[in-house]
Coordinates of C-alpha atoms and ligand atoms in Angstrom, one line a residue:
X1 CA 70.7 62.5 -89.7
X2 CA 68.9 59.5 -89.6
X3 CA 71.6 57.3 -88.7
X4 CA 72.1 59.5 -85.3
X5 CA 68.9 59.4 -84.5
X6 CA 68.4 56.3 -83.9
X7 CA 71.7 55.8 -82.1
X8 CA 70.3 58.7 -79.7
X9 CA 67.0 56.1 -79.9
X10 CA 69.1 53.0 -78.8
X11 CA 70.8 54.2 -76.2
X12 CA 67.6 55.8 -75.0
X13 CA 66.0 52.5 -75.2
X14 CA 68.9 50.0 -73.4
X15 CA 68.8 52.7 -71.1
X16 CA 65.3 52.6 -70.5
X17 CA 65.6 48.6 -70.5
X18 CA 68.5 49.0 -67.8
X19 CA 66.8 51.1 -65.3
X20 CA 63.7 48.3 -65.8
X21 CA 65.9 45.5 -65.3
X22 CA 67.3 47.0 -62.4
X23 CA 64.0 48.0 -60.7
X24 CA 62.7 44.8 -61.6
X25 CA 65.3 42.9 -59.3
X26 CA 64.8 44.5 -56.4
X27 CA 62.4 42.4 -54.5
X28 CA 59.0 43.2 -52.2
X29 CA 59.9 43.0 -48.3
X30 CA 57.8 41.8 -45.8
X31 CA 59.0 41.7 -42.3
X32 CA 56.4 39.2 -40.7
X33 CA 57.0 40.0 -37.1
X34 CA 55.5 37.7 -34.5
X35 CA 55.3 38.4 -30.8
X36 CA 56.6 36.4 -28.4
X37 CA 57.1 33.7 -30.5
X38 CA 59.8 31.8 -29.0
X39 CA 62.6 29.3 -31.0
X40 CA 61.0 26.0 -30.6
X41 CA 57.3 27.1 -31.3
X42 CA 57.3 26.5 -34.8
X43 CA 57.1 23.1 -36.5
X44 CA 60.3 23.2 -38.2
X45 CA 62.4 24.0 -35.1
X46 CA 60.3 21.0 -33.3
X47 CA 56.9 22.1 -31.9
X48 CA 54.7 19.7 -30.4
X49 CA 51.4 21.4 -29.2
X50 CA 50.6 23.1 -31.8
X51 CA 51.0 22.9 -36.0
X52 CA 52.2 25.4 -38.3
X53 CA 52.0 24.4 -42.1
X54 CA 52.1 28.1 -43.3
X55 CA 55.5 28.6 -41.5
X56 CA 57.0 25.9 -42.0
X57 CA 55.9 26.4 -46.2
X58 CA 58.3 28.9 -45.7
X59 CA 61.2 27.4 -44.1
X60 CA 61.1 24.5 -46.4
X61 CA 61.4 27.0 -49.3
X62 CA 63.2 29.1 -47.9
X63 CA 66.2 29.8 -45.3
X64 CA 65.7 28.4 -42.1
X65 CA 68.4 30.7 -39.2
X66 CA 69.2 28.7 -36.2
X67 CA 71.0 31.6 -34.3
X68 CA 69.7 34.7 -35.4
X69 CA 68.4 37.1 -32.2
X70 CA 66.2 40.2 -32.2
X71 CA 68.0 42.8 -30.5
X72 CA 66.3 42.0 -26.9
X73 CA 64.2 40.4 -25.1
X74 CA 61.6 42.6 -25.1
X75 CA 58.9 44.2 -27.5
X76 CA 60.1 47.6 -27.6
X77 CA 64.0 47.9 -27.4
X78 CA 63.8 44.7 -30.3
X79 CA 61.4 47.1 -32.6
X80 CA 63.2 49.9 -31.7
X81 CA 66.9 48.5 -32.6
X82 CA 65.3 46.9 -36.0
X83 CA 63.9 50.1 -37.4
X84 CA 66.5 52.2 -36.6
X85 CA 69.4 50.2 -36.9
X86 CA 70.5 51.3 -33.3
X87 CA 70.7 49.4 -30.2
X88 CA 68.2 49.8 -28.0
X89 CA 70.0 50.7 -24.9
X90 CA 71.3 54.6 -26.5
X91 CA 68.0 55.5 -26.3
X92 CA 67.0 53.8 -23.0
X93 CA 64.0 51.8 -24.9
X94 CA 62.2 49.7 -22.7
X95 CA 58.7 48.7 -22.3
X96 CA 56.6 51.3 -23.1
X97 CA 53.2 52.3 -21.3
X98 CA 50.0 52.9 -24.2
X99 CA 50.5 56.8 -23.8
X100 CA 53.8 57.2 -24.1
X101 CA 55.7 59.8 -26.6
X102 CA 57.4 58.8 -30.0
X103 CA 60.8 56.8 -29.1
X104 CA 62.4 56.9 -32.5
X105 CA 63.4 60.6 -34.0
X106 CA 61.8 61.5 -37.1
X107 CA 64.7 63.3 -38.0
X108 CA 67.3 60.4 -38.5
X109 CA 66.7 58.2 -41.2
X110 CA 64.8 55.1 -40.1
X111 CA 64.9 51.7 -42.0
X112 CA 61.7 52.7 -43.8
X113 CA 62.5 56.0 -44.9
X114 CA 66.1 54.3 -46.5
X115 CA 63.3 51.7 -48.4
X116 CA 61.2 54.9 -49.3
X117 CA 64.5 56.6 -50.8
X118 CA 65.0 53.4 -52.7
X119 CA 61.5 53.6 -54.4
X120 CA 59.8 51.4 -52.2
X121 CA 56.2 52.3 -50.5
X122 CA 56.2 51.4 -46.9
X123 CA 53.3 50.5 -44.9
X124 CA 53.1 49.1 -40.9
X125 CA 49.9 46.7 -40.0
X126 CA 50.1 45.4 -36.5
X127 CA 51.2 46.2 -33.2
X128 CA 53.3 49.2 -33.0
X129 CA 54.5 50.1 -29.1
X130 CA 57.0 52.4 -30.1
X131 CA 54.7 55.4 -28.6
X132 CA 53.1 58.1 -30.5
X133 CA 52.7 61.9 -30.2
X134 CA 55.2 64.3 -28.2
X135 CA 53.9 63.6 -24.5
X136 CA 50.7 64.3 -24.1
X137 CA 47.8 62.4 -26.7
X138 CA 44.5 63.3 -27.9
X139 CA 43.2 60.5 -29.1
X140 CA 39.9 62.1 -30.7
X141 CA 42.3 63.9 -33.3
X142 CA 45.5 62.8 -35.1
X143 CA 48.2 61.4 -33.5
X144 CA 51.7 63.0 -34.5
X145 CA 54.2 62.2 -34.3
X146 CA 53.8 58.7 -35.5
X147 CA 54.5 56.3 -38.3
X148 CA 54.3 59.2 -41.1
X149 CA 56.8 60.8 -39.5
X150 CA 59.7 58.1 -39.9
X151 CA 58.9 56.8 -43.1
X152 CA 55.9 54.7 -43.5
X153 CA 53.2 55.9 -46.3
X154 CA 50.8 53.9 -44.6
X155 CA 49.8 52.7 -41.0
X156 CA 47.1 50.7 -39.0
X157 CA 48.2 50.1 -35.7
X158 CA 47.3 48.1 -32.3
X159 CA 48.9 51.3 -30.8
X160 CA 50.7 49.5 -28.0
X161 CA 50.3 46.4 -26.8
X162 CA 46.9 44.1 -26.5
X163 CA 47.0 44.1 -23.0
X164 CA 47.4 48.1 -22.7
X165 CA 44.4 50.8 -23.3
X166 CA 43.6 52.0 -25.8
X167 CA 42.4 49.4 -26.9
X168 CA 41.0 50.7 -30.8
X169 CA 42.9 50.6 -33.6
X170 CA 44.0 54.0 -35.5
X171 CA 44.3 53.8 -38.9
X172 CA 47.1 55.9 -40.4
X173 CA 47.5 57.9 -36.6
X174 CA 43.3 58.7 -36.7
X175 CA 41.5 56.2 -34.5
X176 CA 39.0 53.8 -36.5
X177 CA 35.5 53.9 -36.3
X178 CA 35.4 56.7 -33.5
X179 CA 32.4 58.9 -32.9
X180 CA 32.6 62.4 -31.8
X181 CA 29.7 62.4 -29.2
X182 CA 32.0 59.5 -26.9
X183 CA 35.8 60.9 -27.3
X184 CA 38.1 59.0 -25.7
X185 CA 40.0 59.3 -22.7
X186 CA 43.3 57.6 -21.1
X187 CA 45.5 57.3 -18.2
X188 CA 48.3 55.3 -17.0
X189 CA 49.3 57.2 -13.2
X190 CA 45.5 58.1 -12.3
X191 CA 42.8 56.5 -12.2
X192 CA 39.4 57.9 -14.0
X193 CA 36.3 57.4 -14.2
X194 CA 35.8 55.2 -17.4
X195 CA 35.6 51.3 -18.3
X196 CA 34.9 49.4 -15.0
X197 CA 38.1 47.8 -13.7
X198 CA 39.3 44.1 -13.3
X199 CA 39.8 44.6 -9.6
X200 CA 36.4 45.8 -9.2
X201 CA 34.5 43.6 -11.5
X202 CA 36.1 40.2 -11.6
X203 CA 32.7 38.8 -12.3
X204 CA 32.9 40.8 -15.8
X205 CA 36.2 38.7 -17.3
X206 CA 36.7 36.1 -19.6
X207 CA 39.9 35.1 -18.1
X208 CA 41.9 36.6 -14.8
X209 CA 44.7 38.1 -14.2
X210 CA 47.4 39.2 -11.8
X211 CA 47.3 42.7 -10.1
X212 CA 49.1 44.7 -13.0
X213 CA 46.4 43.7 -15.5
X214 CA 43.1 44.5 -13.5
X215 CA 42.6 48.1 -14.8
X216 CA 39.9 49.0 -17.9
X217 CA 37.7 46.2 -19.2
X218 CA 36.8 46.3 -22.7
X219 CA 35.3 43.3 -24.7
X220 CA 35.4 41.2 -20.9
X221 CA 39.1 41.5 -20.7
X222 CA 40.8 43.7 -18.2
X223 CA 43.8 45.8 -18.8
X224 CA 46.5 47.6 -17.6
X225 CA 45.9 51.3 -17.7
X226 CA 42.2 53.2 -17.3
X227 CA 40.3 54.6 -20.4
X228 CA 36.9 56.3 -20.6
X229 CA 34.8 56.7 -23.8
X230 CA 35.1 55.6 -27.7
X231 CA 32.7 52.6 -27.1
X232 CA 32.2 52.2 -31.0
X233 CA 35.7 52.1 -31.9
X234 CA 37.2 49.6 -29.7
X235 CA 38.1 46.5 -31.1
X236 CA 36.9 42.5 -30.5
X237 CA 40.4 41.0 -29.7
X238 CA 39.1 37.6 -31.4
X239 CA 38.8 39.1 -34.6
X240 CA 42.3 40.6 -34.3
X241 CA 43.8 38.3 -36.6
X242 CA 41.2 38.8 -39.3
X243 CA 41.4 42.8 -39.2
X244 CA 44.7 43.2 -39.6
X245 CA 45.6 40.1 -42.4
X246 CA 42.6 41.9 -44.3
X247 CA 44.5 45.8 -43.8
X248 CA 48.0 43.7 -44.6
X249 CA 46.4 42.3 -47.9
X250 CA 44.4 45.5 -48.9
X251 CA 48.1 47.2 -48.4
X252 CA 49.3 44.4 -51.0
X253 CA 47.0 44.7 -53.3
X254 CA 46.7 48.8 -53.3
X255 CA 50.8 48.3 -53.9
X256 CA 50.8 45.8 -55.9
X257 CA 52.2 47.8 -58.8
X258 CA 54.5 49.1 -56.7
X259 CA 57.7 48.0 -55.4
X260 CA 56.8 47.5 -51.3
X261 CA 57.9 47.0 -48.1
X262 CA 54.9 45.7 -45.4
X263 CA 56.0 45.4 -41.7
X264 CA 53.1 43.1 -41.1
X265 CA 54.0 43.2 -37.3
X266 CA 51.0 40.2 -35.1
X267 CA 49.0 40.7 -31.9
X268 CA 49.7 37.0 -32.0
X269 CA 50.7 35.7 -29.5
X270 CA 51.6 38.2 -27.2
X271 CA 48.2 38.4 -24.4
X272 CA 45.5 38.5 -23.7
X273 CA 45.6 35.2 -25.8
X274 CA 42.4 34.6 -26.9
X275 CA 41.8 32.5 -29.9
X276 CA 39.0 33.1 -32.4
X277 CA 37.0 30.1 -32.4
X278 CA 37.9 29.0 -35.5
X279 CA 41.5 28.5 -33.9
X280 CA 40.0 27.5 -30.2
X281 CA 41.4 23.5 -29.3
X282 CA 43.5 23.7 -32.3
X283 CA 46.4 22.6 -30.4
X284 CA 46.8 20.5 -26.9
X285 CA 48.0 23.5 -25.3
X286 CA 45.4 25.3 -24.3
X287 CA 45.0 29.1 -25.3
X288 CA 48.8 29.9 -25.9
X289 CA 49.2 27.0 -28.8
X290 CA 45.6 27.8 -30.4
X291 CA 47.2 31.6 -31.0
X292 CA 50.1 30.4 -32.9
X293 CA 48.0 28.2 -34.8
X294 CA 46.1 31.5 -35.6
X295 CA 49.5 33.6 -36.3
X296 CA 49.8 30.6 -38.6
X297 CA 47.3 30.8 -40.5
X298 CA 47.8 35.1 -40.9
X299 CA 51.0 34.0 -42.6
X300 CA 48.9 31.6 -44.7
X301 CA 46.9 34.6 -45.5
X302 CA 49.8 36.7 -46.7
X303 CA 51.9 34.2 -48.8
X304 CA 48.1 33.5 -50.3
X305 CA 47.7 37.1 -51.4
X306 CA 51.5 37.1 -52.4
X307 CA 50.8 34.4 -54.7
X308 CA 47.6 35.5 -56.1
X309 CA 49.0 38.4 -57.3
X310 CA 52.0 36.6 -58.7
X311 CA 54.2 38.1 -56.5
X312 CA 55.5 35.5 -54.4
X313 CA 58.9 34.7 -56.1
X314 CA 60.2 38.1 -55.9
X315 CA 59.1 38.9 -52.5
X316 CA 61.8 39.0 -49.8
X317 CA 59.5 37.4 -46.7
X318 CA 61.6 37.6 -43.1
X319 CA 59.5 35.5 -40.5
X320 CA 60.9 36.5 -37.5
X321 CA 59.9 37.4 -33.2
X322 CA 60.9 40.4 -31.0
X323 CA 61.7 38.1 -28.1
X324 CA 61.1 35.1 -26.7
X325 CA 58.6 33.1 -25.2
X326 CA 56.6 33.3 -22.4
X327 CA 53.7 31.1 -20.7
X328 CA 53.1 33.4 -17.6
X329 CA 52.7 37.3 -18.4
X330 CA 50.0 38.4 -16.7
X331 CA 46.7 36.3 -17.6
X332 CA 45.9 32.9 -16.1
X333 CA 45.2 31.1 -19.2
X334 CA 46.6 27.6 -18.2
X335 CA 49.7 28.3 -20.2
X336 CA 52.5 26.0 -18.3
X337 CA 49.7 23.1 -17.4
X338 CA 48.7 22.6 -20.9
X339 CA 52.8 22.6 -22.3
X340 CA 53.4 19.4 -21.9
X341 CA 56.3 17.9 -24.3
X342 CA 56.5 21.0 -26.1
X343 CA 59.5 23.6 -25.7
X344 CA 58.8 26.9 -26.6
X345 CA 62.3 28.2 -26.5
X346 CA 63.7 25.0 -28.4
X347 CA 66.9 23.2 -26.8
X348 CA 67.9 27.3 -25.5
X349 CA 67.6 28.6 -22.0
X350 CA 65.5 31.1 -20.7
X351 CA 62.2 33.2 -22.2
X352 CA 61.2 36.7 -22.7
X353 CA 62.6 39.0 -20.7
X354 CA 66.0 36.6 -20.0
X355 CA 69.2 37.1 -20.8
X356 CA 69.5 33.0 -21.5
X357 CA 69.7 32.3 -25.2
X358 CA 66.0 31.9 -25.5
X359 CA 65.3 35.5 -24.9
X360 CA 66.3 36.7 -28.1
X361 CA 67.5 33.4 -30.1
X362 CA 64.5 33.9 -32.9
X363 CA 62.5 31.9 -35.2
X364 CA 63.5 33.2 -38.1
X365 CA 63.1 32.1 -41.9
X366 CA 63.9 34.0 -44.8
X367 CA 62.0 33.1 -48.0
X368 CA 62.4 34.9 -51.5
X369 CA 62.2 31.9 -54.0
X370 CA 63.9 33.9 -57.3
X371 CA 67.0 34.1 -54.9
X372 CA 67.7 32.1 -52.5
X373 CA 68.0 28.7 -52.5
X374 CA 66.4 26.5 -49.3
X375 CA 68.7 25.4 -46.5
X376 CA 69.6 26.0 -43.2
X377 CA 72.2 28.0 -41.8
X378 CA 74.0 28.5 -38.5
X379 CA 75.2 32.3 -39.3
X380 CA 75.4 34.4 -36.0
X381 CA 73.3 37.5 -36.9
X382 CA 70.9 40.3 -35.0
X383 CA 67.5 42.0 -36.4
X384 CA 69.7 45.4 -35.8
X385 CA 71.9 44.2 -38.6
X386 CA 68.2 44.1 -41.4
X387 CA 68.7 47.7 -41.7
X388 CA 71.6 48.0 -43.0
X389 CA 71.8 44.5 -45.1
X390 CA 68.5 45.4 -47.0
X391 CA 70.2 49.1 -47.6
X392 CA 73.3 47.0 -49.4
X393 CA 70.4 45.0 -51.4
X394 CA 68.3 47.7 -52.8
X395 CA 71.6 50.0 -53.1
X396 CA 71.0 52.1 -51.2
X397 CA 73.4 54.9 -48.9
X398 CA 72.4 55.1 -45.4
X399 CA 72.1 59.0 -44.1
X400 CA 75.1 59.9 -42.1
X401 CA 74.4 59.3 -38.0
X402 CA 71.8 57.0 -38.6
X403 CA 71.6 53.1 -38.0
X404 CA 75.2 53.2 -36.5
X405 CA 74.9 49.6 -34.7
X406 CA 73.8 48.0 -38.1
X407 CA 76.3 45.6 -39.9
X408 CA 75.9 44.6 -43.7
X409 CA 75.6 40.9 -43.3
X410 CA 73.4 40.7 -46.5
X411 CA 75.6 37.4 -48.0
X412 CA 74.8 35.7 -44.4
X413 CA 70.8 36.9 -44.9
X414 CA 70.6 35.6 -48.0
X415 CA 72.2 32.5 -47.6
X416 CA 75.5 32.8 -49.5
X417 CA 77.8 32.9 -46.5
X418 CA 77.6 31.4 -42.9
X419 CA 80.0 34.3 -41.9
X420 CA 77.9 36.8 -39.5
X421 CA 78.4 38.6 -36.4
X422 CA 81.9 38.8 -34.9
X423 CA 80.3 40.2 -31.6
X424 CA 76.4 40.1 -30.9
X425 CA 75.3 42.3 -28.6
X426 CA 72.0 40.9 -26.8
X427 CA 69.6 43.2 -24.4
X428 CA 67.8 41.9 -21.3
X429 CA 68.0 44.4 -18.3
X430 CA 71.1 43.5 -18.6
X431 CA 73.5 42.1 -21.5
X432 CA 75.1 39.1 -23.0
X433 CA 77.8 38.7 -25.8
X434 CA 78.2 36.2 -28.2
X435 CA 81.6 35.5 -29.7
X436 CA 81.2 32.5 -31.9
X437 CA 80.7 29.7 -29.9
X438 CA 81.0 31.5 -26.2
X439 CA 78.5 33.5 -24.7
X440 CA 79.0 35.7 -21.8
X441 CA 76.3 37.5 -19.6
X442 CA 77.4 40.4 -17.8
X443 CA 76.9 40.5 -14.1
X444 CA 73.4 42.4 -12.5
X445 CA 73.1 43.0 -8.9
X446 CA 70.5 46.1 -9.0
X447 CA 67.6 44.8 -7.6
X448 CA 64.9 42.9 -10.0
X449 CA 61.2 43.5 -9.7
X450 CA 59.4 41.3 -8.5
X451 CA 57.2 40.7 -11.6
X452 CA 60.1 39.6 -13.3
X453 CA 62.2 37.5 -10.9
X454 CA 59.2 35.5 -10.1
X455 CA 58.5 34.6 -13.8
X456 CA 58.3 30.7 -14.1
X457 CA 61.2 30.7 -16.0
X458 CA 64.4 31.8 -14.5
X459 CA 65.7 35.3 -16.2
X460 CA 69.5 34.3 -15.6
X461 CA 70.0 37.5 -13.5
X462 CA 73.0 36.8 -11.5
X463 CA 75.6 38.9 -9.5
X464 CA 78.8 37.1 -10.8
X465 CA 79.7 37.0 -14.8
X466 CA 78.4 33.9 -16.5
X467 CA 80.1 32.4 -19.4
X468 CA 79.2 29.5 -21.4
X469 CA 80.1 27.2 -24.7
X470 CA 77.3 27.0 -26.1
X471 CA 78.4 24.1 -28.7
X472 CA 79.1 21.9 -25.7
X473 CA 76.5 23.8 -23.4
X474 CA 73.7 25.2 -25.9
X475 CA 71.4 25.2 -22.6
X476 CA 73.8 27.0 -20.8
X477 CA 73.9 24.9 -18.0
X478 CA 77.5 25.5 -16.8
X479 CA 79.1 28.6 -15.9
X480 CA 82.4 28.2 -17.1
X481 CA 83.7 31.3 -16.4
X482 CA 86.2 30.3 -13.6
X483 CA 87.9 27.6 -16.6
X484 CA 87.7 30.5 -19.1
X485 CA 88.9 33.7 -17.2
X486 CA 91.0 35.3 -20.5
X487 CA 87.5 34.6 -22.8
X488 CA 85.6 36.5 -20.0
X489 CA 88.1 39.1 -19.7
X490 CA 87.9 40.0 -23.2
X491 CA 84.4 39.3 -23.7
X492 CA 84.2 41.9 -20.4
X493 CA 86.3 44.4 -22.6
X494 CA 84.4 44.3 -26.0
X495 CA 81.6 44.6 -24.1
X496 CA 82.3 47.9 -22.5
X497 CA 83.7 49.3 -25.6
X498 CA 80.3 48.5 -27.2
X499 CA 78.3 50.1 -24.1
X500 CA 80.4 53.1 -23.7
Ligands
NG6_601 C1 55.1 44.1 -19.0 C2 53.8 43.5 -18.6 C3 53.5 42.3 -19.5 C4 53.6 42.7 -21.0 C5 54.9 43.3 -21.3 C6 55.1 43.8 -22.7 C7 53.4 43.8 -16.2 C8 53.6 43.2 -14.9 N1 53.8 43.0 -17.2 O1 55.3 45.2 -18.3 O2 52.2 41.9 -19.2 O3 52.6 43.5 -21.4 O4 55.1 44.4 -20.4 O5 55.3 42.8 -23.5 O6 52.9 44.9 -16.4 S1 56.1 43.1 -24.8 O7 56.1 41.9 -25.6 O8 55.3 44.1 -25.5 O9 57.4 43.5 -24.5
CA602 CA1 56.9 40.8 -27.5

């Protein structure tokens, strides 16, 4: 009787033991997801301006990704394609306004809601601009639906962008700090009667701005849309950086006992770039490299709490951008004067909102010390493809219908292979294709706005195809495409299959 007993025991036990072991390798994830960071920005990949010790920690313990893209070249097709493991196009994502519905559908599975299945407790600090609500918001109650609603436990959220109203942060969907007697209004179409506007009252700025960004000021910086009330909830864009670090670390440490998964996603350095003055003339570039010395240092801030809590050797860490960079977007803060030597795109064509390699070519390290050894690698591979390659490391199934663009490259990620995309799909109004060493841009000739095709950096917009070989050409300089017609022709067709 005995005897069985304690066979029933031991097996019990290693049981026990093997579901321990097993949850015990699956690491934290944290996406650290910078805005507008370009390639070149960085310390590692050759910055000049501006230092980043915290980032480049990383990359020197960790994996440093010389050609891996976020799925566009702009904020919210990029987030969009990385959470839900579907290009951004299928849904039409583009830039959304501050009021604008919910893109992603709660009811597909979304790349939190797969971590959540897995055991993990998911949290989002940071900008979201993937819209909120079903059309039409009230701020002054909860806003649904929203992060809940596609898998994260917990959310605090710049709701869109920094330059966009509202301008208060709302702490999972409820805005913080708001008081009842001053609810809050906002419009995009019409204006109301509410903040004083930029156009109006240029003498009220801290910094000007060009005609799209002259609508509600709050905290002396004008912005595009109108909003009316919630004077005690808005927030002091130079302590940005400090709020959310603190919410990302108070996330950590409520979790800590918990496997996790933070998408700790920066203000930094998307505009209105205004340093704290700890971070002010912390660079030679002016207001644009003082910021990325500040997105620095909320890295710092993470990788400190990480290891404080002795969690830093089995914590997956991606550093990554949703698109590239860009020195004139809306705010005249001396930008392009103050570059000098520095190259925010690295060696790569183009910015945000290009098509040109530097529109979606990311910074991008991947740091998780109990696994992966330090290096470099060259592996072609897209944001779109996290989803699917983090399912494949915490084994995991991913629902049926959802994250159909996303390709297991997990070997690639983790440094094991240099074997990623075949094809690479990249998003700029319009797209480009990379095939190992080729890329090719497909033709545009719908007309461009204005705000666009004046940008300071040419967009690569162009009414014939475009092809180049990017290991002669990584600038892409020369339009080979007359030399190459087969390459384009089938680069044409894969294309088209991908978009149809
Ligand atoms: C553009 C804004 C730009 C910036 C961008 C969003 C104009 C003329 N420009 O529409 O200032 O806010 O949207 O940036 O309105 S992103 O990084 O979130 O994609
Ligand atoms: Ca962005």
């Amino acid at each position: 009787m005995n005897f069985y007993k304690n066979i029933v025991l031991l097996f019990f036990l290693f049981g026990l033991n093997f579901t321990f072991l097993s949850q015990e390798k699956k690491p934290n994830i944290v996406i650290i997801y910078v805005d507008d960071l370009g390639y070149g920005d960085i310390g590692v990949n050759g910055a000049i301006g501006v230092k980043t010790p915290n980032v480049d920690l990383l990359a020197k313990n960790g994996l440093n990704f010389t050609d891996a893209h976020s799925a566009a070249a702009t904020c919210t097709p990029s987030r969009y394609s990385l959470l839900t493991g579907n290009y951004a196009f299928r849904n039409n994502a583009a830039i959304l306004e501050g009021d604008a519905p919910l893109l992603i559908n709660p009811d597909k599975e979304t790349l939190p809601d797969m971590l959540q299945k897995a055991g993990y407790r998911t949290g989002v600090v940071g900008k979201w601009h993937l819209g909120l609500g079903n059309g039409k918001i009230d701020w002054n109650k909860r806003v649904s639906p929203g992060p809940k609603e596609v898998g994260f436990d917990y959310s605090f959220l710049i709701p869109a962008t920094g330059d966009r109203v509202p301008t208060v942060f709302l702490e999972n969907q409820e805005v913080l700090n708001l008081d009842s007697s001053d609810p809050i209004t906002v419009s995009y179409a019409t204006k109301i009667d509410g903040y004083p506007l930029g156009s109006k009252k240029p003498e009220l700025l801290k910094v000007h701005t060009d005609p799209y960004h002259q609508g509600a000021i709050t905290n002396g910086i004008s912005r595009i849309g109108y909003m009316k009330g919630g004077k005690s909830a808005l927030w002091v864009d130079e302590k940005i950086p400090f709020v959310l670090s603190q919410k990302a670390t108070d996330f950590i440490e409520k979790e800590k006992e918990n496997k996790f998964f933070l998408f700790f996603s920066l203000h930094d350095i998307h505009q209105p770039r205004i340093a704290n003055i700890k971070f002010v003339e912390s660079s030679t570039m002016g207001a644009r490299g003082d910021v990325i010395a500040q997105m620095d240092w909320c890295v710092g801030e993470i990788t400190k709490k990480l290891k404080k809590e002795n969690l830093l050797e089995n914590t997956l860490i991606i550093f990554t951008s949703d698109n590239g960079p860009i020195l004139d977007d809306g705010y005249l803060d001396y930008a392009i004067e103050l570059l000098g030597n520095h190259k925010p795109g690295g060696v790569f064509r183009g910015a945000k909102y290009s098509i040109y390699e530097a529109g979606t070519r990311m910074p991008t390290i991947l740091h998780w010390p109990k696994s992966v050894k330090p290096g470099v690698s060259n592996a072609l591979l897209t944001q779109v493809d996290l989803y699917a390659s983090l399912a494949k490391l915490v084994n995991q199934k991913i629902q049926k219908g959802a994250a159909i663009d996303s390709e297991n490259h997990l070997n690639a990620w983790l440094g094991k292979s240099e074997k990623g995309r075949k094809f690479l799909l990249e998003e700029a109004y319009t797209f480009g294709l990379r095939m190992g060493k080729w890329k090719y841009i497909k033709p545009k000739d719908a007309k461009i706005p204005n705000w666009i095709a004046n940008k300071f950096v040419d967009p690569g917009f162009r009414k014939e195809p475009q092809l180049f070989n990017l290991e002669k050409d990584p600038s892409e300089k020369n339009n080979v495409s007359n030399n190459f017609p087969e390459i384009v022709k089938m680069m044409e067709k894969e294309l088209s299959k991908t978009l149809k």
